[in-house]
């Protein structure tokens, strides 16, 4: 995973009051309690836009926001960031920090086909925890903000792209790998507990099949 050194001219640096998020999302009591228990501070840290980084916007991506979220504990419920995504009608990349560590989180976000202010958000992409003082790299040079957004999210996917594979296709492939890996873990645990020989043979066959599916999904060429 890469931490990026966002250009100084894109610095925004405004604290985002929790009350504003509540107002824009009709937050439930449960959601407000999550914010109070888990979130120390939210800072709207950088705004990547044509006027700040001199990269043209596209119809889908007019700006990219970088939010710094400081946690009270190491716990963060997905509904917390999802509510921020609902309140802010732009793609967002989150840098979540806790006790000297940071991880990056984002979900692929795009305008709804029907137009208006409605947005569609995909599954979460999450990096491992890293030291907050880890080295940062300069933003990659891209032709427009949509390409830059794809690059930022692409760094959160642990599998390299196939030739001609779109970001959405790559995300779906990563999600499929994750599902298969969870299923593999369940089967391996079941194998450890199983006593009957016939059932062990059956589970082993399932494990082999699942491993093959994972290998096919990870391969750089589609079979």
JSON list of C-alpha atoms in Angstrom, two decimals:
[
{"chain": "A", "resi": 1, "resn": "UNK", "atom": "CA", "xyz": [0.00, 0.00, 0.00]},
{"chain": "A", "resi": 2, "resn": "UNK", "atom": "CA", "xyz": [1.17, 3.52, -0.80]},
{"chain": "A", "resi": 3, "resn": "UNK", "atom": "CA", "xyz": [0.67, 6.69, 1.22]},
{"chain": "A", "resi": 4, "resn": "UNK", "atom": "CA", "xyz": [0.58, 9.71, -1.05]},
{"chain": "A", "resi": 5, "resn": "UNK", "atom": "CA", "xyz": [2.12, 13.12, -0.47]},
{"chain": "A", "resi": 6, "resn": "UNK", "atom": "CA", "xyz": [-0.75, 15.35, -1.53]},
{"chain": "A", "resi": 7, "resn": "UNK", "atom": "CA", "xyz": [0.27, 18.69, -3.06]},
{"chain": "A", "resi": 8, "resn": "UNK", "atom": "CA", "xyz": [0.45, 21.61, -0.65]},
{"chain": "A", "resi": 9, "resn": "UNK", "atom": "CA", "xyz": [-1.80, 23.74, -2.83]},
{"chain": "A", "resi": 10, "resn": "UNK", "atom": "CA", "xyz": [-4.60, 21.16, -2.43]},
{"chain": "A", "resi": 11, "resn": "UNK", "atom": "CA", "xyz": [-4.63, 21.52, 1.38]},
{"chain": "A", "resi": 12, "resn": "UNK", "atom": "CA", "xyz": [-8.12, 22.30, 2.72]},
{"chain": "A", "resi": 13, "resn": "UNK", "atom": "CA", "xyz": [-7.72, 21.63, 6.43]},
{"chain": "A", "resi": 14, "resn": "UNK", "atom": "CA", "xyz": [-11.23, 22.10, 7.78]},
{"chain": "A", "resi": 15, "resn": "UNK", "atom": "CA", "xyz": [-12.65, 20.13, 10.67]},
{"chain": "A", "resi": 16, "resn": "UNK", "atom": "CA", "xyz": [-15.94, 18.49, 9.72]},
{"chain": "A", "resi": 17, "resn": "UNK", "atom": "CA", "xyz": [-18.46, 18.77, 12.58]},
{"chain": "A", "resi": 18, "resn": "UNK", "atom": "CA", "xyz": [-20.31, 15.55, 13.33]},
{"chain": "A", "resi": 19, "resn": "UNK", "atom": "CA", "xyz": [-23.56, 17.52, 13.55]},
{"chain": "A", "resi": 20, "resn": "UNK", "atom": "CA", "xyz": [-23.33, 18.38, 9.84]},
{"chain": "A", "resi": 21, "resn": "UNK", "atom": "CA", "xyz": [-23.10, 14.70, 8.97]},
{"chain": "A", "resi": 22, "resn": "UNK", "atom": "CA", "xyz": [-26.07, 13.92, 11.18]},
{"chain": "A", "resi": 23, "resn": "UNK", "atom": "CA", "xyz": [-28.11, 16.65, 9.45]},
{"chain": "A", "resi": 24, "resn": "UNK", "atom": "CA", "xyz": [-27.32, 15.40, 5.93]},
{"chain": "A", "resi": 25, "resn": "UNK", "atom": "CA", "xyz": [-27.99, 11.73, 6.66]},
{"chain": "A", "resi": 26, "resn": "UNK", "atom": "CA", "xyz": [-30.92, 11.83, 9.09]},
{"chain": "A", "resi": 27, "resn": "UNK", "atom": "CA", "xyz": [-28.64, 9.91, 11.44]},
{"chain": "A", "resi": 28, "resn": "UNK", "atom": "CA", "xyz": [-30.24, 7.40, 13.78]},
{"chain": "A", "resi": 29, "resn": "UNK", "atom": "CA", "xyz": [-29.48, 7.26, 17.49]},
{"chain": "A", "resi": 30, "resn": "UNK", "atom": "CA", "xyz": [-27.35, 4.19, 16.86]},
{"chain": "A", "resi": 31, "resn": "UNK", "atom": "CA", "xyz": [-25.25, 5.99, 14.23]},
{"chain": "A", "resi": 32, "resn": "UNK", "atom": "CA", "xyz": [-24.74, 9.01, 16.49]},
{"chain": "A", "resi": 33, "resn": "UNK", "atom": "CA", "xyz": [-23.59, 6.69, 19.27]},
{"chain": "A", "resi": 34, "resn": "UNK", "atom": "CA", "xyz": [-21.07, 5.09, 16.91]},
{"chain": "A", "resi": 35, "resn": "UNK", "atom": "CA", "xyz": [-19.67, 8.51, 16.04]},
{"chain": "A", "resi": 36, "resn": "UNK", "atom": "CA", "xyz": [-19.39, 9.52, 19.68]},
{"chain": "A", "resi": 37, "resn": "UNK", "atom": "CA", "xyz": [-17.81, 6.22, 20.75]},
{"chain": "A", "resi": 38, "resn": "UNK", "atom": "CA", "xyz": [-15.42, 5.71, 17.82]},
{"chain": "A", "resi": 39, "resn": "UNK", "atom": "CA", "xyz": [-14.54, 9.06, 16.21]},
{"chain": "A", "resi": 40, "resn": "UNK", "atom": "CA", "xyz": [-12.30, 11.68, 17.78]},
{"chain": "A", "resi": 41, "resn": "UNK", "atom": "CA", "xyz": [-12.02, 14.07, 14.83]},
{"chain": "A", "resi": 42, "resn": "UNK", "atom": "CA", "xyz": [-12.72, 14.31, 11.09]},
{"chain": "A", "resi": 43, "resn": "UNK", "atom": "CA", "xyz": [-10.63, 16.73, 9.05]},
{"chain": "A", "resi": 44, "resn": "UNK", "atom": "CA", "xyz": [-11.39, 17.53, 5.42]},
{"chain": "A", "resi": 45, "resn": "UNK", "atom": "CA", "xyz": [-7.68, 17.64, 4.65]},
{"chain": "A", "resi": 46, "resn": "UNK", "atom": "CA", "xyz": [-7.17, 17.90, 0.89]},
{"chain": "A", "resi": 47, "resn": "UNK", "atom": "CA", "xyz": [-9.27, 18.78, -2.14]},
{"chain": "A", "resi": 48, "resn": "UNK", "atom": "CA", "xyz": [-7.97, 17.40, -5.42]},
{"chain": "A", "resi": 49, "resn": "UNK", "atom": "CA", "xyz": [-9.63, 19.52, -8.10]},
{"chain": "A", "resi": 50, "resn": "UNK", "atom": "CA", "xyz": [-8.72, 21.30, -11.36]},
{"chain": "A", "resi": 51, "resn": "UNK", "atom": "CA", "xyz": [-8.06, 24.55, -9.49]},
{"chain": "A", "resi": 52, "resn": "UNK", "atom": "CA", "xyz": [-5.82, 22.92, -6.87]},
{"chain": "A", "resi": 53, "resn": "UNK", "atom": "CA", "xyz": [-3.75, 20.35, -8.79]},
{"chain": "A", "resi": 54, "resn": "UNK", "atom": "CA", "xyz": [-4.28, 21.49, -12.40]},
{"chain": "A", "resi": 55, "resn": "UNK", "atom": "CA", "xyz": [-5.76, 18.20, -13.60]},
{"chain": "A", "resi": 56, "resn": "UNK", "atom": "CA", "xyz": [-9.02, 18.37, -15.60]},
{"chain": "A", "resi": 57, "resn": "UNK", "atom": "CA", "xyz": [-12.25, 17.05, -14.14]},
{"chain": "A", "resi": 58, "resn": "UNK", "atom": "CA", "xyz": [-14.51, 14.54, -15.86]},
{"chain": "A", "resi": 59, "resn": "UNK", "atom": "CA", "xyz": [-18.26, 14.11, -15.84]},
{"chain": "A", "resi": 60, "resn": "UNK", "atom": "CA", "xyz": [-17.91, 11.30, -13.30]},
{"chain": "A", "resi": 61, "resn": "UNK", "atom": "CA", "xyz": [-15.10, 12.73, -11.12]},
{"chain": "A", "resi": 62, "resn": "UNK", "atom": "CA", "xyz": [-15.09, 16.50, -10.69]},
{"chain": "A", "resi": 63, "resn": "UNK", "atom": "CA", "xyz": [-13.16, 16.47, -7.38]},
{"chain": "A", "resi": 64, "resn": "UNK", "atom": "CA", "xyz": [-11.54, 13.95, -5.01]},
{"chain": "A", "resi": 65, "resn": "UNK", "atom": "CA", "xyz": [-11.63, 14.62, -1.28]},
{"chain": "A", "resi": 66, "resn": "UNK", "atom": "CA", "xyz": [-9.07, 13.32, 1.23]},
{"chain": "A", "resi": 67, "resn": "UNK", "atom": "CA", "xyz": [-10.39, 12.99, 4.78]},
{"chain": "A", "resi": 68, "resn": "UNK", "atom": "CA", "xyz": [-8.26, 12.37, 7.87]},
{"chain": "A", "resi": 69, "resn": "UNK", "atom": "CA", "xyz": [-10.23, 10.45, 10.52]},
{"chain": "A", "resi": 70, "resn": "UNK", "atom": "CA", "xyz": [-8.78, 10.07, 14.02]},
{"chain": "A", "resi": 71, "resn": "UNK", "atom": "CA", "xyz": [-10.21, 7.20, 16.07]},
{"chain": "A", "resi": 72, "resn": "UNK", "atom": "CA", "xyz": [-10.78, 7.03, 19.82]},
{"chain": "A", "resi": 73, "resn": "UNK", "atom": "CA", "xyz": [-10.26, 3.27, 19.72]},
{"chain": "A", "resi": 74, "resn": "UNK", "atom": "CA", "xyz": [-9.03, 0.93, 16.99]},
{"chain": "A", "resi": 75, "resn": "UNK", "atom": "CA", "xyz": [-12.65, 0.13, 16.14]},
{"chain": "A", "resi": 76, "resn": "UNK", "atom": "CA", "xyz": [-14.44, 1.66, 13.16]},
{"chain": "A", "resi": 77, "resn": "UNK", "atom": "CA", "xyz": [-17.87, 0.55, 11.99]},
{"chain": "A", "resi": 78, "resn": "UNK", "atom": "CA", "xyz": [-18.38, 0.78, 8.18]},
{"chain": "A", "resi": 79, "resn": "UNK", "atom": "CA", "xyz": [-21.63, 2.69, 8.71]},
{"chain": "A", "resi": 80, "resn": "UNK", "atom": "CA", "xyz": [-19.65, 5.65, 10.06]},
{"chain": "A", "resi": 81, "resn": "UNK", "atom": "CA", "xyz": [-17.68, 6.25, 6.87]},
{"chain": "A", "resi": 82, "resn": "UNK", "atom": "CA", "xyz": [-20.67, 5.28, 4.75]},
{"chain": "A", "resi": 83, "resn": "UNK", "atom": "CA", "xyz": [-22.67, 8.11, 6.33]},
{"chain": "A", "resi": 84, "resn": "UNK", "atom": "CA", "xyz": [-19.90, 10.60, 5.49]},
{"chain": "A", "resi": 85, "resn": "UNK", "atom": "CA", "xyz": [-19.96, 9.35, 1.91]},
{"chain": "A", "resi": 86, "resn": "UNK", "atom": "CA", "xyz": [-23.69, 10.01, 1.82]},
{"chain": "A", "resi": 87, "resn": "UNK", "atom": "CA", "xyz": [-23.26, 13.54, 3.20]},
{"chain": "A", "resi": 88, "resn": "UNK", "atom": "CA", "xyz": [-20.43, 14.54, 0.84]},
{"chain": "A", "resi": 89, "resn": "UNK", "atom": "CA", "xyz": [-21.32, 14.24, -2.90]},
{"chain": "A", "resi": 90, "resn": "UNK", "atom": "CA", "xyz": [-17.76, 13.59, -4.10]},
{"chain": "A", "resi": 91, "resn": "UNK", "atom": "CA", "xyz": [-15.41, 10.60, -4.19]},
{"chain": "A", "resi": 92, "resn": "UNK", "atom": "CA", "xyz": [-13.55, 10.35, -0.86]},
{"chain": "A", "resi": 93, "resn": "UNK", "atom": "CA", "xyz": [-10.35, 8.65, 0.26]},
{"chain": "A", "resi": 94, "resn": "UNK", "atom": "CA", "xyz": [-10.00, 8.24, 4.03]},
{"chain": "A", "resi": 95, "resn": "UNK", "atom": "CA", "xyz": [-6.78, 8.15, 6.03]},
{"chain": "A", "resi": 96, "resn": "UNK", "atom": "CA", "xyz": [-7.81, 6.59, 9.35]},
{"chain": "A", "resi": 97, "resn": "UNK", "atom": "CA", "xyz": [-5.35, 6.98, 12.23]},
{"chain": "A", "resi": 98, "resn": "UNK", "atom": "CA", "xyz": [-5.03, 5.50, 15.70]},
{"chain": "A", "resi": 99, "resn": "UNK", "atom": "CA", "xyz": [-2.09, 5.44, 18.13]},
{"chain": "A", "resi": 100, "resn": "UNK", "atom": "CA", "xyz": [0.61, 6.25, 15.60]},
{"chain": "A", "resi": 101, "resn": "UNK", "atom": "CA", "xyz": [-0.74, 4.00, 12.86]},
{"chain": "A", "resi": 102, "resn": "UNK", "atom": "CA", "xyz": [-2.71, 4.82, 9.72]},
{"chain": "A", "resi": 103, "resn": "UNK", "atom": "CA", "xyz": [-4.71, 2.85, 7.19]},
{"chain": "A", "resi": 104, "resn": "UNK", "atom": "CA", "xyz": [-6.37, 3.99, 3.98]},
{"chain": "A", "resi": 105, "resn": "UNK", "atom": "CA", "xyz": [-10.01, 3.23, 3.22]},
{"chain": "A", "resi": 106, "resn": "UNK", "atom": "CA", "xyz": [-12.23, 4.03, 0.25]},
{"chain": "A", "resi": 107, "resn": "UNK", "atom": "CA", "xyz": [-15.16, 2.64, -1.68]},
{"chain": "A", "resi": 108, "resn": "UNK", "atom": "CA", "xyz": [-15.63, 3.11, -5.40]},
{"chain": "A", "resi": 109, "resn": "UNK", "atom": "CA", "xyz": [-18.15, 5.92, -5.64]},
{"chain": "A", "resi": 110, "resn": "UNK", "atom": "CA", "xyz": [-19.88, 7.22, -8.75]},
{"chain": "A", "resi": 111, "resn": "UNK", "atom": "CA", "xyz": [-22.96, 9.30, -9.64]},
{"chain": "A", "resi": 112, "resn": "UNK", "atom": "CA", "xyz": [-26.20, 7.41, -10.12]},
{"chain": "A", "resi": 113, "resn": "UNK", "atom": "CA", "xyz": [-27.21, 6.94, -13.75]},
{"chain": "A", "resi": 114, "resn": "UNK", "atom": "CA", "xyz": [-30.47, 8.79, -13.07]},
{"chain": "A", "resi": 115, "resn": "UNK", "atom": "CA", "xyz": [-28.54, 11.98, -12.36]},
{"chain": "A", "resi": 116, "resn": "UNK", "atom": "CA", "xyz": [-29.22, 14.37, -9.52]},
{"chain": "A", "resi": 117, "resn": "UNK", "atom": "CA", "xyz": [-27.24, 14.16, -6.29]},
{"chain": "A", "resi": 118, "resn": "UNK", "atom": "CA", "xyz": [-27.63, 10.43, -5.71]},
{"chain": "A", "resi": 119, "resn": "UNK", "atom": "CA", "xyz": [-24.42, 8.38, -5.67]},
{"chain": "A", "resi": 120, "resn": "UNK", "atom": "CA", "xyz": [-23.65, 4.67, -5.81]},
{"chain": "A", "resi": 121, "resn": "UNK", "atom": "CA", "xyz": [-21.02, 3.26, -3.45]},
{"chain": "A", "resi": 122, "resn": "UNK", "atom": "CA", "xyz": [-19.31, -0.11, -3.79]},
{"chain": "A", "resi": 123, "resn": "UNK", "atom": "CA", "xyz": [-17.56, -2.38, -1.32]},
{"chain": "A", "resi": 124, "resn": "UNK", "atom": "CA", "xyz": [-14.86, -1.03, 0.98]},
{"chain": "A", "resi": 125, "resn": "UNK", "atom": "CA", "xyz": [-11.22, -1.26, -0.02]},
{"chain": "A", "resi": 126, "resn": "UNK", "atom": "CA", "xyz": [-8.97, -1.22, 3.05]},
{"chain": "A", "resi": 127, "resn": "UNK", "atom": "CA", "xyz": [-5.20, -1.21, 3.45]},
{"chain": "A", "resi": 128, "resn": "UNK", "atom": "CA", "xyz": [-3.24, -2.74, 6.31]},
{"chain": "A", "resi": 129, "resn": "UNK", "atom": "CA", "xyz": [-2.19, -0.54, 9.21]},
{"chain": "A", "resi": 130, "resn": "UNK", "atom": "CA", "xyz": [1.05, 1.37, 8.56]},
{"chain": "A", "resi": 131, "resn": "UNK", "atom": "CA", "xyz": [3.20, 3.71, 10.68]},
{"chain": "A", "resi": 132, "resn": "UNK", "atom": "CA", "xyz": [1.95, 7.29, 10.41]},
{"chain": "A", "resi": 133, "resn": "UNK", "atom": "CA", "xyz": [5.51, 8.41, 9.66]},
{"chain": "A", "resi": 134, "resn": "UNK", "atom": "CA", "xyz": [5.85, 5.99, 6.74]},
{"chain": "A", "resi": 135, "resn": "UNK", "atom": "CA", "xyz": [7.31, 7.53, 3.62]},
{"chain": "A", "resi": 136, "resn": "UNK", "atom": "CA", "xyz": [4.90, 9.09, 1.15]},
{"chain": "A", "resi": 137, "resn": "UNK", "atom": "CA", "xyz": [5.07, 9.14, -2.64]},
{"chain": "A", "resi": 138, "resn": "UNK", "atom": "CA", "xyz": [4.14, 11.96, -4.96]},
{"chain": "A", "resi": 139, "resn": "UNK", "atom": "CA", "xyz": [0.78, 11.70, -6.69]},
{"chain": "A", "resi": 140, "resn": "UNK", "atom": "CA", "xyz": [1.02, 9.85, -10.01]},
{"chain": "A", "resi": 141, "resn": "UNK", "atom": "CA", "xyz": [0.76, 11.95, -13.15]},
{"chain": "A", "resi": 142, "resn": "UNK", "atom": "CA", "xyz": [-2.62, 11.33, -14.81]},
{"chain": "A", "resi": 143, "resn": "UNK", "atom": "CA", "xyz": [-4.55, 12.94, -17.64]},
{"chain": "A", "resi": 144, "resn": "UNK", "atom": "CA", "xyz": [-7.71, 13.62, -15.61]},
{"chain": "A", "resi": 145, "resn": "UNK", "atom": "CA", "xyz": [-9.24, 13.19, -12.16]},
{"chain": "A", "resi": 146, "resn": "UNK", "atom": "CA", "xyz": [-11.09, 10.00, -13.09]},
{"chain": "A", "resi": 147, "resn": "UNK", "atom": "CA", "xyz": [-7.79, 8.32, -13.99]},
{"chain": "A", "resi": 148, "resn": "UNK", "atom": "CA", "xyz": [-6.24, 9.63, -10.77]},
{"chain": "A", "resi": 149, "resn": "UNK", "atom": "CA", "xyz": [-9.17, 8.29, -8.73]},
{"chain": "A", "resi": 150, "resn": "UNK", "atom": "CA", "xyz": [-8.77, 4.87, -10.35]},
{"chain": "A", "resi": 151, "resn": "UNK", "atom": "CA", "xyz": [-5.07, 4.91, -9.45]},
{"chain": "A", "resi": 152, "resn": "UNK", "atom": "CA", "xyz": [-5.70, 5.89, -5.81]},
{"chain": "A", "resi": 153, "resn": "UNK", "atom": "CA", "xyz": [-8.24, 3.11, -5.35]},
{"chain": "A", "resi": 154, "resn": "UNK", "atom": "CA", "xyz": [-6.18, 0.65, -7.35]},
{"chain": "A", "resi": 155, "resn": "UNK", "atom": "CA", "xyz": [-3.38, 0.85, -4.76]},
{"chain": "A", "resi": 156, "resn": "UNK", "atom": "CA", "xyz": [-5.85, -0.60, -2.22]},
{"chain": "A", "resi": 157, "resn": "UNK", "atom": "CA", "xyz": [-6.37, -3.78, -4.27]},
{"chain": "A", "resi": 158, "resn": "UNK", "atom": "CA", "xyz": [-3.70, -6.39, -3.44]},
{"chain": "A", "resi": 159, "resn": "UNK", "atom": "CA", "xyz": [-3.86, -8.05, -6.87]},
{"chain": "A", "resi": 160, "resn": "UNK", "atom": "CA", "xyz": [-2.34, -6.52, -10.02]},
{"chain": "A", "resi": 161, "resn": "UNK", "atom": "CA", "xyz": [-4.71, -5.64, -12.85]},
{"chain": "A", "resi": 162, "resn": "UNK", "atom": "CA", "xyz": [-5.24, -7.82, -15.88]},
{"chain": "A", "resi": 163, "resn": "UNK", "atom": "CA", "xyz": [-4.71, -6.28, -19.28]},
{"chain": "A", "resi": 164, "resn": "UNK", "atom": "CA", "xyz": [-7.70, -4.10, -20.19]},
{"chain": "A", "resi": 165, "resn": "UNK", "atom": "CA", "xyz": [-9.38, -4.70, -16.82]},
{"chain": "A", "resi": 166, "resn": "UNK", "atom": "CA", "xyz": [-11.41, -1.73, -15.53]},
{"chain": "A", "resi": 167, "resn": "UNK", "atom": "CA", "xyz": [-11.32, -0.65, -11.89]},
{"chain": "A", "resi": 168, "resn": "UNK", "atom": "CA", "xyz": [-14.85, -1.99, -11.34]},
{"chain": "A", "resi": 169, "resn": "UNK", "atom": "CA", "xyz": [-13.89, -5.36, -12.84]},
{"chain": "A", "resi": 170, "resn": "UNK", "atom": "CA", "xyz": [-10.76, -5.48, -10.70]},
{"chain": "A", "resi": 171, "resn": "UNK", "atom": "CA", "xyz": [-12.74, -4.71, -7.55]},
{"chain": "A", "resi": 172, "resn": "UNK", "atom": "CA", "xyz": [-15.27, -7.44, -8.37]},
{"chain": "A", "resi": 173, "resn": "UNK", "atom": "CA", "xyz": [-12.42, -9.91, -8.88]},
{"chain": "A", "resi": 174, "resn": "UNK", "atom": "CA", "xyz": [-10.86, -8.94, -5.54]},
{"chain": "A", "resi": 175, "resn": "UNK", "atom": "CA", "xyz": [-14.25, -9.39, -3.83]},
{"chain": "A", "resi": 176, "resn": "UNK", "atom": "CA", "xyz": [-14.61, -12.85, -5.43]},
{"chain": "A", "resi": 177, "resn": "UNK", "atom": "CA", "xyz": [-11.15, -13.82, -4.16]},
{"chain": "A", "resi": 178, "resn": "UNK", "atom": "CA", "xyz": [-12.08, -12.65, -0.66]},
{"chain": "A", "resi": 179, "resn": "UNK", "atom": "CA", "xyz": [-15.28, -14.72, -0.70]},
{"chain": "A", "resi": 180, "resn": "UNK", "atom": "CA", "xyz": [-13.42, -17.83, -1.85]},
{"chain": "A", "resi": 181, "resn": "UNK", "atom": "CA", "xyz": [-10.72, -17.33, 0.80]},
{"chain": "A", "resi": 182, "resn": "UNK", "atom": "CA", "xyz": [-13.35, -17.10, 3.53]},
{"chain": "A", "resi": 183, "resn": "UNK", "atom": "CA", "xyz": [-14.97, -20.28, 2.24]},
{"chain": "A", "resi": 184, "resn": "UNK", "atom": "CA", "xyz": [-11.55, -21.99, 2.19]},
{"chain": "A", "resi": 185, "resn": "UNK", "atom": "CA", "xyz": [-10.94, -21.01, 5.82]},
{"chain": "A", "resi": 186, "resn": "UNK", "atom": "CA", "xyz": [-14.30, -22.50, 6.82]},
{"chain": "A", "resi": 187, "resn": "UNK", "atom": "CA", "xyz": [-13.59, -25.76, 5.01]},
{"chain": "A", "resi": 188, "resn": "UNK", "atom": "CA", "xyz": [-10.12, -26.08, 6.51]},
{"chain": "A", "resi": 189, "resn": "UNK", "atom": "CA", "xyz": [-11.58, -25.56, 9.98]},
{"chain": "A", "resi": 190, "resn": "UNK", "atom": "CA", "xyz": [-14.27, -28.17, 9.27]},
{"chain": "A", "resi": 191, "resn": "UNK", "atom": "CA", "xyz": [-11.59, -30.62, 8.10]},
{"chain": "A", "resi": 192, "resn": "UNK", "atom": "CA", "xyz": [-9.74, -30.27, 11.40]},
{"chain": "A", "resi": 193, "resn": "UNK", "atom": "CA", "xyz": [-12.87, -31.22, 13.35]},
{"chain": "A", "resi": 194, "resn": "UNK", "atom": "CA", "xyz": [-14.17, -33.96, 11.05]},
{"chain": "A", "resi": 195, "resn": "UNK", "atom": "CA", "xyz": [-13.75, -37.60, 12.20]},
{"chain": "A", "resi": 196, "resn": "UNK", "atom": "CA", "xyz": [-15.45, -39.54, 9.39]},
{"chain": "A", "resi": 197, "resn": "UNK", "atom": "CA", "xyz": [-13.12, -40.61, 6.59]},
{"chain": "A", "resi": 198, "resn": "UNK", "atom": "CA", "xyz": [-15.67, -40.22, 3.79]},
{"chain": "A", "resi": 199, "resn": "UNK", "atom": "CA", "xyz": [-16.54, -36.74, 4.92]},
{"chain": "A", "resi": 200, "resn": "UNK", "atom": "CA", "xyz": [-12.84, -35.82, 5.11]},
{"chain": "A", "resi": 201, "resn": "UNK", "atom": "CA", "xyz": [-12.40, -36.95, 1.49]},
{"chain": "A", "resi": 202, "resn": "UNK", "atom": "CA", "xyz": [-15.36, -34.79, 0.46]},
{"chain": "A", "resi": 203, "resn": "UNK", "atom": "CA", "xyz": [-14.06, -31.71, 2.30]},
{"chain": "A", "resi": 204, "resn": "UNK", "atom": "CA", "xyz": [-10.57, -32.18, 0.85]},
{"chain": "A", "resi": 205, "resn": "UNK", "atom": "CA", "xyz": [-12.05, -32.23, -2.65]},
{"chain": "A", "resi": 206, "resn": "UNK", "atom": "CA", "xyz": [-13.85, -28.97, -1.89]},
{"chain": "A", "resi": 207, "resn": "UNK", "atom": "CA", "xyz": [-10.63, -27.43, -0.58]},
{"chain": "A", "resi": 208, "resn": "UNK", "atom": "CA", "xyz": [-8.73, -28.37, -3.74]},
{"chain": "A", "resi": 209, "resn": "UNK", "atom": "CA", "xyz": [-11.50, -26.97, -5.93]},
{"chain": "A", "resi": 210, "resn": "UNK", "atom": "CA", "xyz": [-11.62, -23.70, -3.99]},
{"chain": "A", "resi": 211, "resn": "UNK", "atom": "CA", "xyz": [-7.84, -23.29, -4.15]},
{"chain": "A", "resi": 212, "resn": "UNK", "atom": "CA", "xyz": [-8.00, -23.76, -7.91]},
{"chain": "A", "resi": 213, "resn": "UNK", "atom": "CA", "xyz": [-10.72, -21.11, -8.18]},
{"chain": "A", "resi": 214, "resn": "UNK", "atom": "CA", "xyz": [-8.60, -18.69, -6.14]},
{"chain": "A", "resi": 215, "resn": "UNK", "atom": "CA", "xyz": [-5.58, -19.34, -8.36]},
{"chain": "A", "resi": 216, "resn": "UNK", "atom": "CA", "xyz": [-7.67, -18.69, -11.47]},
{"chain": "A", "resi": 217, "resn": "UNK", "atom": "CA", "xyz": [-8.98, -15.43, -10.03]},
{"chain": "A", "resi": 218, "resn": "UNK", "atom": "CA", "xyz": [-5.48, -14.28, -9.09]},
{"chain": "A", "resi": 219, "resn": "UNK", "atom": "CA", "xyz": [-4.01, -15.14, -12.49]},
{"chain": "A", "resi": 220, "resn": "UNK", "atom": "CA", "xyz": [-3.13, -12.19, -14.73]},
{"chain": "A", "resi": 221, "resn": "UNK", "atom": "CA", "xyz": [-4.88, -13.82, -17.68]},
{"chain": "A", "resi": 222, "resn": "UNK", "atom": "CA", "xyz": [-8.47, -15.03, -17.63]},
{"chain": "A", "resi": 223, "resn": "UNK", "atom": "CA", "xyz": [-8.89, -18.69, -18.56]}
]
